[in-house]
Coordinates of C-alpha atoms (C1' of nucleotides) in Angstrom, one line a residue:
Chain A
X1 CA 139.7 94.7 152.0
X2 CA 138.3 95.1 148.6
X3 CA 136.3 98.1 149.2
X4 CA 138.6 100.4 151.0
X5 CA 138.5 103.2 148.6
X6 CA 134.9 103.6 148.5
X7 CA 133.8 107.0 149.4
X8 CA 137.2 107.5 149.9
X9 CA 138.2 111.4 150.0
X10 CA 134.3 112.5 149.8
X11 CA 132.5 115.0 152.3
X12 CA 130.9 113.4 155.5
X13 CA 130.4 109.9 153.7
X14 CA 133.5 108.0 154.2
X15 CA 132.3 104.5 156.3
X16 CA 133.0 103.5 159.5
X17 CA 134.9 99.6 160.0
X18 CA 131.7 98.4 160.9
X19 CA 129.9 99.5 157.7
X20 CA 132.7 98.8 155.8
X21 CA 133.2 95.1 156.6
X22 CA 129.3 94.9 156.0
X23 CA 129.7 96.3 152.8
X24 CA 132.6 93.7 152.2
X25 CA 130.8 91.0 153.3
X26 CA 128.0 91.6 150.4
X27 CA 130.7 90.6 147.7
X28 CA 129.3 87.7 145.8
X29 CA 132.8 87.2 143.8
X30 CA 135.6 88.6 142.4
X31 CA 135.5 89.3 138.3
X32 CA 138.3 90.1 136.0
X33 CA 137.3 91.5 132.1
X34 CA 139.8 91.5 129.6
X35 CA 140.3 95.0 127.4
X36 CA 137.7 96.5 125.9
X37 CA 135.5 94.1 127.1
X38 CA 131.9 94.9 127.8
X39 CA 130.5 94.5 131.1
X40 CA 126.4 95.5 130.7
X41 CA 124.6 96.2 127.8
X42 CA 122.3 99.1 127.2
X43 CA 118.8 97.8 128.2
X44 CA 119.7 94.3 130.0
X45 CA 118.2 93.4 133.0
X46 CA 120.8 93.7 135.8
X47 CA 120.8 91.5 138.9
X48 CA 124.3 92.6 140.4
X49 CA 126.2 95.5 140.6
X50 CA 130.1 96.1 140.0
X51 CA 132.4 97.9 142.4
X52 CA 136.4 98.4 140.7
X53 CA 138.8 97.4 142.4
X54 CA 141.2 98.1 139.7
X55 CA 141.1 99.3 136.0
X56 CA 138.6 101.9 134.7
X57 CA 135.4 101.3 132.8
X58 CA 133.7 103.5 130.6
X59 CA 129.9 104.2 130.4
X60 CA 128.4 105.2 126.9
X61 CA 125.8 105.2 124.4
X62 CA 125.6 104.5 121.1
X63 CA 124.0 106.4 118.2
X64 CA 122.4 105.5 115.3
X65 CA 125.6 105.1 113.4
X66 CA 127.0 103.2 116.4
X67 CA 129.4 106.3 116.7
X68 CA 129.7 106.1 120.9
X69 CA 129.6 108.7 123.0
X70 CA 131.2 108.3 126.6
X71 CA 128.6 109.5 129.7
X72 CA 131.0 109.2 132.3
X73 CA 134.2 106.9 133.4
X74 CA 134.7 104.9 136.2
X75 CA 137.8 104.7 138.8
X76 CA 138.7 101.9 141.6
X77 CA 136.8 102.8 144.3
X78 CA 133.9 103.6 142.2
X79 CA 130.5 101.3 141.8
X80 CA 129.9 101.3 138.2
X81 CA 126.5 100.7 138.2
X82 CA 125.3 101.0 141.7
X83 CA 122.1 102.9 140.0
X84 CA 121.2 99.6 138.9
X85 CA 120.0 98.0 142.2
X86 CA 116.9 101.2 142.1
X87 CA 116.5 100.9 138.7
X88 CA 116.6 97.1 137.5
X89 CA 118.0 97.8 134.2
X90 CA 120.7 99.6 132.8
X91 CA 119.8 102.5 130.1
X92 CA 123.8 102.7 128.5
X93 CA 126.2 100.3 127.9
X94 CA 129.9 99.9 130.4
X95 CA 132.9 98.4 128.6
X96 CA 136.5 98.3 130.4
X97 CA 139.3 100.2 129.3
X98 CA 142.3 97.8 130.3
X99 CA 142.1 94.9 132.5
X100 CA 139.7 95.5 135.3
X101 CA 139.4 93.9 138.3
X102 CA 135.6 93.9 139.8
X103 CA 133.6 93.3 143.1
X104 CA 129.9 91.4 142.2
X105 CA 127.5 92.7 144.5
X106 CA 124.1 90.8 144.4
X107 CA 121.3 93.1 144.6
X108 CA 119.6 91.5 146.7
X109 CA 122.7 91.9 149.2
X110 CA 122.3 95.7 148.8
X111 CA 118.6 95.6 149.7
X112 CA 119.6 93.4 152.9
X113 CA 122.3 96.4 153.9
X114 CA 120.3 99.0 153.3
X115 CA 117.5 97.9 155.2
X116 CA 120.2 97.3 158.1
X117 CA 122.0 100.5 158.1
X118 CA 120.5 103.9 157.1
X119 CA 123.8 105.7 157.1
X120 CA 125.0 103.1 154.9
X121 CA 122.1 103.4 152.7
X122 CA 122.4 107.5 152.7
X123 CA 126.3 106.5 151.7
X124 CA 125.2 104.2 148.9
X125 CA 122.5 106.9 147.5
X126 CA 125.0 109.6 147.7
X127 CA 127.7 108.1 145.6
X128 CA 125.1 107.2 142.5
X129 CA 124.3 110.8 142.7
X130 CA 128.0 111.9 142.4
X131 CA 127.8 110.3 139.0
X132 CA 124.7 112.7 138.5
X133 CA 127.1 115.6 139.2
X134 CA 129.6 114.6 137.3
X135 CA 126.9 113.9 134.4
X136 CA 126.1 117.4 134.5
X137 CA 129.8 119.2 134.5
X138 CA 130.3 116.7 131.3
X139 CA 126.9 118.5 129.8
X140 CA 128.6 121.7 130.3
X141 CA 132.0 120.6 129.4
X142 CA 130.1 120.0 125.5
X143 CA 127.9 122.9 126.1
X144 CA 129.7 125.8 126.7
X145 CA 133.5 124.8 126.0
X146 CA 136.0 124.5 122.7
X147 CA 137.5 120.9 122.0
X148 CA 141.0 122.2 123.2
X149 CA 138.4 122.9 126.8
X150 CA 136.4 120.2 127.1
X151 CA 140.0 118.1 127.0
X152 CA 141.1 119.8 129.4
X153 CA 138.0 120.0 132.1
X154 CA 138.4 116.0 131.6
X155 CA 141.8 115.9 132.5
X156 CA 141.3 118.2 135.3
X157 CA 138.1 116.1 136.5
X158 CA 140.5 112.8 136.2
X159 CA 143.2 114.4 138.0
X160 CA 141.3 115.4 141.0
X161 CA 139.3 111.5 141.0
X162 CA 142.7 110.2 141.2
X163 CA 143.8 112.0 143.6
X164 CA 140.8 111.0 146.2
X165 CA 141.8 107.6 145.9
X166 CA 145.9 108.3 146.2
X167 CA 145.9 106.9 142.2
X168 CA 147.7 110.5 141.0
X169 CA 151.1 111.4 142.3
X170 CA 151.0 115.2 141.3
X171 CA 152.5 114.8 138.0
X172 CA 151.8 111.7 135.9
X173 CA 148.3 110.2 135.7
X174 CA 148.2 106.9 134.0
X175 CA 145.2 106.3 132.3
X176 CA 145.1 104.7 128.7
X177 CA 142.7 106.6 126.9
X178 CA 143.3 106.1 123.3
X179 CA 142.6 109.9 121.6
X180 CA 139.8 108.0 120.5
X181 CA 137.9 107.8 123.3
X182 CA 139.3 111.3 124.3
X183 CA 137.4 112.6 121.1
X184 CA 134.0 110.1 122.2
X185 CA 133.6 111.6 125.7
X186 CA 134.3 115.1 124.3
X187 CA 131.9 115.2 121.4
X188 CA 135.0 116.1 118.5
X189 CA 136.4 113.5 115.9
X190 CA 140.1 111.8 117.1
X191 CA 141.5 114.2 114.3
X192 CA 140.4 116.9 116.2
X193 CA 141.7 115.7 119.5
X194 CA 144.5 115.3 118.0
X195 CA 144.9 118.9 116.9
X196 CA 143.9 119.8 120.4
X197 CA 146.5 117.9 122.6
X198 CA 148.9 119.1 120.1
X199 CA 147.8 123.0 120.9
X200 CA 148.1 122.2 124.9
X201 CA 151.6 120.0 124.5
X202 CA 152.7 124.0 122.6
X203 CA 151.1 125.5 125.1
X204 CA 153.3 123.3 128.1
X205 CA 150.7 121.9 130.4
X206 CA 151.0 118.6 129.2
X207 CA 153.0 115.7 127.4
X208 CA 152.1 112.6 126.3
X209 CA 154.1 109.9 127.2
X210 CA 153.4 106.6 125.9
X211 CA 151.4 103.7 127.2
X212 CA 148.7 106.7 127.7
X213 CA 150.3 107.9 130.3
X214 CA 150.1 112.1 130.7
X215 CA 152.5 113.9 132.4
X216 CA 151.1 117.2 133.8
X217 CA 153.3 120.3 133.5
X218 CA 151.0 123.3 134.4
X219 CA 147.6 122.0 136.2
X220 CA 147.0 125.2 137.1
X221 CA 146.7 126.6 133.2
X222 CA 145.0 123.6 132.7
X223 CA 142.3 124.0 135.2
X224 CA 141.9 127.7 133.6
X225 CA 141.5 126.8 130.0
X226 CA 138.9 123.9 131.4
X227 CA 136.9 126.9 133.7
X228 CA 137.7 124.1 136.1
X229 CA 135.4 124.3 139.5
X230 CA 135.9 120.8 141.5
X231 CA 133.8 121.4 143.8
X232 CA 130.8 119.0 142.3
X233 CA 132.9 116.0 143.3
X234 CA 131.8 116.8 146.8
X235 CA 135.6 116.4 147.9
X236 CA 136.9 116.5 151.5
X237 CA 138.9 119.6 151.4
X238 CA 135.6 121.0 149.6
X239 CA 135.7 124.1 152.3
X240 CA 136.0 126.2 149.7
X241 CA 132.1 126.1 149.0
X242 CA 131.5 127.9 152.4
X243 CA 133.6 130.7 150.9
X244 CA 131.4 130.2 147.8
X245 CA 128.1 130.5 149.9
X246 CA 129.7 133.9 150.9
X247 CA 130.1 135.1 148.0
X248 CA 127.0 134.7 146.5
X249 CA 125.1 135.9 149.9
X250 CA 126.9 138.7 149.4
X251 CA 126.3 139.2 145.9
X252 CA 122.7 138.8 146.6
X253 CA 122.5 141.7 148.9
Chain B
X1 CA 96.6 115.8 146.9
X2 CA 99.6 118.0 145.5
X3 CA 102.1 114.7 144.9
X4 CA 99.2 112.7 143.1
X5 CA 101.9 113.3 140.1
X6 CA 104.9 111.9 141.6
X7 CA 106.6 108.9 139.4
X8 CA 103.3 108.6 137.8
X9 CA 103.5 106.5 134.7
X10 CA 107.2 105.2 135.6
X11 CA 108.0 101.3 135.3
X12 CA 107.1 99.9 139.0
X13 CA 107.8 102.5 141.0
X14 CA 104.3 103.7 141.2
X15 CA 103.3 104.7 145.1
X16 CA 100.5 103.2 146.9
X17 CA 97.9 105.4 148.7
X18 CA 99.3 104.9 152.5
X19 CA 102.3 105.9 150.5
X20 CA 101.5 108.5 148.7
X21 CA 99.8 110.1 151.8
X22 CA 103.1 109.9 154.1
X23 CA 104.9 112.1 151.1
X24 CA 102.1 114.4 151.3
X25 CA 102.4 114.6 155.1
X26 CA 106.0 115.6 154.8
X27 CA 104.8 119.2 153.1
X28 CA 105.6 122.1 155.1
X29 CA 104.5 124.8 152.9
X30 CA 103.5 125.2 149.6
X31 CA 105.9 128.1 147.9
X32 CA 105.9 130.4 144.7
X33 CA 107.8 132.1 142.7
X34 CA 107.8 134.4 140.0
X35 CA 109.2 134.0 136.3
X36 CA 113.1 133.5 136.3
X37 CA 113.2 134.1 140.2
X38 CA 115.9 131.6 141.2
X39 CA 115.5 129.1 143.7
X40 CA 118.6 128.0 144.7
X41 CA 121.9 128.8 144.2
X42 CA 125.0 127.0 143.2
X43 CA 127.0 126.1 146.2
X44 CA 124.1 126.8 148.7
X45 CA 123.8 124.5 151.7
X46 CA 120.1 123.1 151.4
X47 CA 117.5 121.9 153.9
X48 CA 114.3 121.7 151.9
X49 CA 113.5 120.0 148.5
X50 CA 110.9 121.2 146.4
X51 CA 108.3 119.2 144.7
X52 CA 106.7 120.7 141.4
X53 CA 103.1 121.1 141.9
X54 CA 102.7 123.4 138.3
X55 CA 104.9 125.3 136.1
X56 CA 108.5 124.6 134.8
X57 CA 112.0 124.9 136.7
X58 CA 115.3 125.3 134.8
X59 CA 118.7 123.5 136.1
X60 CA 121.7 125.5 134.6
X61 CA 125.4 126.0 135.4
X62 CA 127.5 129.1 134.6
X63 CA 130.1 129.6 132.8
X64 CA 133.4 132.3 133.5
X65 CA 131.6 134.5 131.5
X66 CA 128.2 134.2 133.0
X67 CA 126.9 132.3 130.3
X68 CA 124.3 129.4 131.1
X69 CA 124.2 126.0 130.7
X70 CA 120.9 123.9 131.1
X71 CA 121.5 121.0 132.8
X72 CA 118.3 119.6 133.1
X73 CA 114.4 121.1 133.3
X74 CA 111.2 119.6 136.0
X75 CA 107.8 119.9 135.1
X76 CA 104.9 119.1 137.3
X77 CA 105.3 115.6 139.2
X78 CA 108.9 116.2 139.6
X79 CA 111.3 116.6 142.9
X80 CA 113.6 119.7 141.7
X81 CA 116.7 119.1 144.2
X82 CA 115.8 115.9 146.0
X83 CA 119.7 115.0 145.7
X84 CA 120.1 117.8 148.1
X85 CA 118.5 115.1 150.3
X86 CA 122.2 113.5 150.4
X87 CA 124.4 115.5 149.5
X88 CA 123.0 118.6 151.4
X89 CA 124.1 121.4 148.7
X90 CA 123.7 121.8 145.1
X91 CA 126.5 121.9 142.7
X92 CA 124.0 123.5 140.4
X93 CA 121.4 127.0 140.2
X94 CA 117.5 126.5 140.0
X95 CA 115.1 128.7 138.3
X96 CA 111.5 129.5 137.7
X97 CA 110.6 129.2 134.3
X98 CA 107.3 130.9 134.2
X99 CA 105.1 131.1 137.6
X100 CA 106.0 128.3 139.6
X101 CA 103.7 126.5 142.6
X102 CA 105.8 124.2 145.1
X103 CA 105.7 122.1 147.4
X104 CA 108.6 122.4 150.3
X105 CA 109.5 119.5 151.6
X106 CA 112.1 119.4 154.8
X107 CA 115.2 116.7 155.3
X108 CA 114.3 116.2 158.7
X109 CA 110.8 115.1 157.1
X110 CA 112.3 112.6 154.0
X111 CA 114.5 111.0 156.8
X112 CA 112.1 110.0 158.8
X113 CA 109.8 108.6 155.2
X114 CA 112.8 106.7 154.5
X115 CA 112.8 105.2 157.7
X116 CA 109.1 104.2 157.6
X117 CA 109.0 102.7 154.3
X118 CA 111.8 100.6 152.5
X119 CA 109.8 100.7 149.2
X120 CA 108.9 104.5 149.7
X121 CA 112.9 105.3 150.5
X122 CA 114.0 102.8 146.9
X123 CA 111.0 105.3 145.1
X124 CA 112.6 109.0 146.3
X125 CA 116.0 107.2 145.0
X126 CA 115.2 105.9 142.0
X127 CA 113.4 109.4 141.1
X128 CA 116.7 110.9 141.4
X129 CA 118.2 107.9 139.0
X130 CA 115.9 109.1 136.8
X131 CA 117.3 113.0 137.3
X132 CA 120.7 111.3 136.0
X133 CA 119.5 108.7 133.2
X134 CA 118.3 112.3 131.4
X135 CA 121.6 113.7 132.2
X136 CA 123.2 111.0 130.4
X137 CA 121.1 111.9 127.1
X138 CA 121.6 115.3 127.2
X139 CA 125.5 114.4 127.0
X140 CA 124.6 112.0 123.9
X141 CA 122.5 114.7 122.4
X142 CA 125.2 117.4 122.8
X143 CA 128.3 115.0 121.9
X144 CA 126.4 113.1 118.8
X145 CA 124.0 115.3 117.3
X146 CA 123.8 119.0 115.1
X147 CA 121.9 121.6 116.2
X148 CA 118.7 121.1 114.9
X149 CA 119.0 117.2 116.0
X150 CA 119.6 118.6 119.1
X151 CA 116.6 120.9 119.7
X152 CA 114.3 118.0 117.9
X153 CA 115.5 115.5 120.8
X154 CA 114.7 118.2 123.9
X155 CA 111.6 118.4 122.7
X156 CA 110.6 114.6 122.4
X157 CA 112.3 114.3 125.7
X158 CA 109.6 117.1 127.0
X159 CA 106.7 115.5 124.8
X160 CA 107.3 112.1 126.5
X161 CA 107.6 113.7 130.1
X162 CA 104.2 115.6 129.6
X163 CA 102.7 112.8 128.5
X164 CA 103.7 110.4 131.8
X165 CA 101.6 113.5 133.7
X166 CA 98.9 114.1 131.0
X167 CA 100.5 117.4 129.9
X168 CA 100.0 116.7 126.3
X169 CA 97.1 116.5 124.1
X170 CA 99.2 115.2 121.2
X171 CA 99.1 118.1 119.3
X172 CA 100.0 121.3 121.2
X173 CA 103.2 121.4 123.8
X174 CA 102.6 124.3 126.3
X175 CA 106.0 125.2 126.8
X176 CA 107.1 128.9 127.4
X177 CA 111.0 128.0 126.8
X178 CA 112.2 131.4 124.8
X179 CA 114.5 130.3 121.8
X180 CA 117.6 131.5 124.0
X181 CA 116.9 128.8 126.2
X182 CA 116.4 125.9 123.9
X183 CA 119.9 127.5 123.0
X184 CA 121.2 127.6 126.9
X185 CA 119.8 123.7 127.0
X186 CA 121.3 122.4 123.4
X187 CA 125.1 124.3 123.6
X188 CA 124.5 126.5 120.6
X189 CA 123.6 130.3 120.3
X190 CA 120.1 131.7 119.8
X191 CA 121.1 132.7 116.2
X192 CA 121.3 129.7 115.4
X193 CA 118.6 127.6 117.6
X194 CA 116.6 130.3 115.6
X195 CA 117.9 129.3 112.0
X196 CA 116.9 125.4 113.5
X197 CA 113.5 125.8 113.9
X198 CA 113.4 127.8 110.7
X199 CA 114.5 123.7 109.1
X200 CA 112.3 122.3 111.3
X201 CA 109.4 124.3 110.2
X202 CA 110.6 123.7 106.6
X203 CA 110.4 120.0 107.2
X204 CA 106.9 120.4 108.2
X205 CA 107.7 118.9 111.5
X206 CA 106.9 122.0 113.9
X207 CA 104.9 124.8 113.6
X208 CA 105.5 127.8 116.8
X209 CA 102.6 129.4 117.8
X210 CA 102.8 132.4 120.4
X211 CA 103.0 132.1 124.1
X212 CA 105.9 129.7 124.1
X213 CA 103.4 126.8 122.1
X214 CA 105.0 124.0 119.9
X215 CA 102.4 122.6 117.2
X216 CA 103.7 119.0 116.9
X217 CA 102.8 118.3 113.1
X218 CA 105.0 114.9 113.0
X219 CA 106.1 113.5 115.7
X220 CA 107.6 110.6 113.7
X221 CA 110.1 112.8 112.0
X222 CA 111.1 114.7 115.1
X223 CA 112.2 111.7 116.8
X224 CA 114.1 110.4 113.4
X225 CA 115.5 113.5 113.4
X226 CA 116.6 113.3 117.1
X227 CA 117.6 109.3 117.1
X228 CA 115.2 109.9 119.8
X229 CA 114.3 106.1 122.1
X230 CA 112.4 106.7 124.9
X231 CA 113.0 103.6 127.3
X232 CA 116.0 105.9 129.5
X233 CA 112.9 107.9 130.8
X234 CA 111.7 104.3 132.3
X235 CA 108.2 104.5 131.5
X236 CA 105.2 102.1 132.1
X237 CA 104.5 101.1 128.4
X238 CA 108.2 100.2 128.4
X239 CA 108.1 96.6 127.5
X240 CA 109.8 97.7 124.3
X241 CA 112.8 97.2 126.7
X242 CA 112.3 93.6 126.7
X243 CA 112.8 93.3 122.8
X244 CA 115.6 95.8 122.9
X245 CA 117.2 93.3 125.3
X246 CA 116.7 90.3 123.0
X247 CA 117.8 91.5 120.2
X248 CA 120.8 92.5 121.8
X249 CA 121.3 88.9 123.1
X250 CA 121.2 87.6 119.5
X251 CA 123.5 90.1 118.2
X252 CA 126.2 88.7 121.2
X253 CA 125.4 85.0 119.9
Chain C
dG1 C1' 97.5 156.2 119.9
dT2 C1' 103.2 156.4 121.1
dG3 C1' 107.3 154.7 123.0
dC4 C1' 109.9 151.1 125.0
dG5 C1' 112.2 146.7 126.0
dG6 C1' 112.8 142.1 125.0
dT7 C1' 112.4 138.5 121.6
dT8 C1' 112.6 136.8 117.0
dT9 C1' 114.3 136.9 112.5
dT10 C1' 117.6 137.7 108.8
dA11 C1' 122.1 138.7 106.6
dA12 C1' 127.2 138.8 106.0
dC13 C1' 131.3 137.2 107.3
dA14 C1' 134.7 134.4 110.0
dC15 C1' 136.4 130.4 112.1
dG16 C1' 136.3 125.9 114.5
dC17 C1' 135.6 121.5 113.6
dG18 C1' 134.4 117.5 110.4
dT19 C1' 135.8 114.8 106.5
dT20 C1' 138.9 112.4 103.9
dA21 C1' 143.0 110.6 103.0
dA22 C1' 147.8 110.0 103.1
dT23 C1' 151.9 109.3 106.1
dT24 C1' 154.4 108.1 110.1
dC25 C1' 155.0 105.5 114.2
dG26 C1' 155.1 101.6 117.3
dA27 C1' 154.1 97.2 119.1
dA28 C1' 153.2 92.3 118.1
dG29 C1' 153.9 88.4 115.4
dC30 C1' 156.6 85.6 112.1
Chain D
dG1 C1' 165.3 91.0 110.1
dC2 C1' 160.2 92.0 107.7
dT3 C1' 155.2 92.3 107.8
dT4 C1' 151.0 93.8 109.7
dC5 C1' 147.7 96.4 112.0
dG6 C1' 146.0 99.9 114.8
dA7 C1' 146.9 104.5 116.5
dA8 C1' 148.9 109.0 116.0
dT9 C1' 149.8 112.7 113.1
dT10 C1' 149.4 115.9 109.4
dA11 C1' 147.3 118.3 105.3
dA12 C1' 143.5 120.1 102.3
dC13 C1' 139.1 121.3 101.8
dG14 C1' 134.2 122.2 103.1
dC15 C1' 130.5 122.9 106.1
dG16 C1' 128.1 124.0 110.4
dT17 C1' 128.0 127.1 113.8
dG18 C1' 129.6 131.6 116.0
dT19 C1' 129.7 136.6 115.8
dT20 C1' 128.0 140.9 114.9
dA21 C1' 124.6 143.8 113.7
dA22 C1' 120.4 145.5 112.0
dA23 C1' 115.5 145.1 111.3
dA24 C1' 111.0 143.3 112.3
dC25 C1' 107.8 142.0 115.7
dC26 C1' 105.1 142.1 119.9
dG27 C1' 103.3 142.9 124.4
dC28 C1' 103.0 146.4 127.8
dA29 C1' 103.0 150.9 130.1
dC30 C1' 101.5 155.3 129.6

DNA sequence: GTGCGGTTTTAACACGCGTTAATTCGAAGC
DNA sequence: GCTTCGAATTAACGCGTGTTAAAACCGCAC
């Protein structure tokens, strides 16, 4: 089962076996890209969209320079472009990170599943809106935190993706980022990132280890210097938003 | 007709009148609020959606210290919160810019409109795509650009949008954002969004006039300024998208 | 009119980050 | 072994933006 990891981990929307193996069944092929490989252009047409199996792909847009800037990152169990199918072309470009393995979905295999389920479609709109969420904790990450920060609230958000699909084993999370595309998803230059892992290896929560693998020593520092709140990724064990309603109904009075 | 505004102007997603009706049926009451009154709060559980008859509403997260971060901004024609459809609470606070006129629109209501209507349900969807295609430009234009490219770009954003709903005369943007909030929106301080339009004014490209107005003196420039391309808002006179895509075809040959 | 509060504007100074460039490191190939 | 090439690392310097504070401005209440 390809697609067992879908929704995996996420608040009310995880499929039944019924929706699942309909879901399955909409696979068109299986496609493998090669590193740094790019998957969808900014501005093509798309027909299909891609569900990871394995690997990561990163979204981005280019400037006028061609300088990119990462928009978000995909996981296994995530649909890269899933927003695709509504909106018939893509507005940034997806490239993979290491070798990824992907699901084709045809389009017009989506339209056929959500017409047959509406829970299923409800699942489907949901998770292209958790990349909305996630779009807007990466504007804030720019907005409002220090390089040495925004690292660290991308770590953090990596961390707890992982761990929805059983990818992160509480202390190493192996993910190849080069400090280059650290430096493009956070908005500094790699010389800068550089300082700035350098400041949080002094400062113990982290180590690199080679082969981009990070090995976590203090998540819970690193969750403070990132102001860290995980609750947008509409986890499972996401009870701690009823508290948070508390709070601000009591604040409110 | 209060939703006579929704998705107009937006690539094929325009609503028929049978349509447009059923969304207008689904209205339970028309709400307002007051200048910086918030609507919703992070973390809140949500029931309702609201549609923007007039007047702007901010979308903003909040730093540790209490400091805000614009995540996005609705003008008339917009759903605020649809995504609260799915995912049933907001990882994100809404509030009035200036005096706001809504309509409320109930879950219970928008599940039974995407029941009716297949095309109608692809519509409310790919309205909030459209929520997240901006979020993804407000990363690039916080990763990739300086201040004042920054500010230039939110306001070609907003010219573009107030043109789709015939906001915009071409000349004069009626916007009552206070210079702290083009700050809030572009992750800089006030200070310095302030010593931004000062440049921007020196360039001849913006003039301010009271009550929150933006003289657009050259709208060329602005968008230069702001490596501003318009085709991720998916308008109608889009077809540029079509070149965009062929010239990108010939640069993979 | 006067006073008041919030916003805009300006100045002076400090610092985070960009820029450039040189050096080190490590993996891949010969 | 040596060479090569890209990535990581470090240093020196400059600029863009933050910080703080004061002054000017403006609408509004009285």
């Amino acid at each position: 089962m390809h697609t067992k990891l879908f929704l995996k981990g996420r608040l009310r929307h995880e499929l039944g076996t019924q929706e699942k193996q309909w879901l399955e069944d909409c696979i068109s092929r299986i496609v493998t890209i090669q590193p740094r490989e790019t998957l969808v252009r900014r501005g093509q047409r798309v027909e299909y969209s891609y569900y990871i199996i394995e690997g990561v792909v990163l979204r981005h847009l280019d400037d006028r320079g061609g300088e990119r800037q990462l928009v978000g990152l995909n996981i296994p169990g995530d649909f890269v472009d899933l927003h695709g199918f509504p909106m018939k072309r893509l507005d940034h470009s997806t490239t993979a990170l290491g070798d990824v393995k992907l699901a084709e979905v045809p389009h017009s295999a989506i339209a056929g599943l959500v017409e047959k389920s509406g829970h299923l479609a409800r699942a489907l709109w949901f998770s292209t809106l958790l990349d909305a969420a996630m779009h807007r904790e990466w504007i804030f990450r720019l907005g409002r935190l220090n390089a040495e920060g925004r690292i660290a609230h991308l770590i953090c958000e990596i961390i707890e993706r992982y761990r929805f699909v059983d990818l992160y084993d509480g202390h190493t999370l192996p993910l190849q980022l080069l400090q280059r595309d650290y430096a493009e998803a956070c908005g500094i230059t790699s010389v800068h990132a550089n300082r700035s892992f350098r400041t949080l290896k002094e400062r113990g929560v982290l180590e690199l280890s080679g082969e981009g693998r990070i090995e976590v020593l203090d998540e819970a520092e690193l969750k403070r210097l990132a102001e860290f709140r995980g609750d947008y990724l509409y986890g499972d064990g996401d009870l701690a938003l009823e508290s948070l309603e508390d709070r601000d109904e009591q604040a409110s009075r």
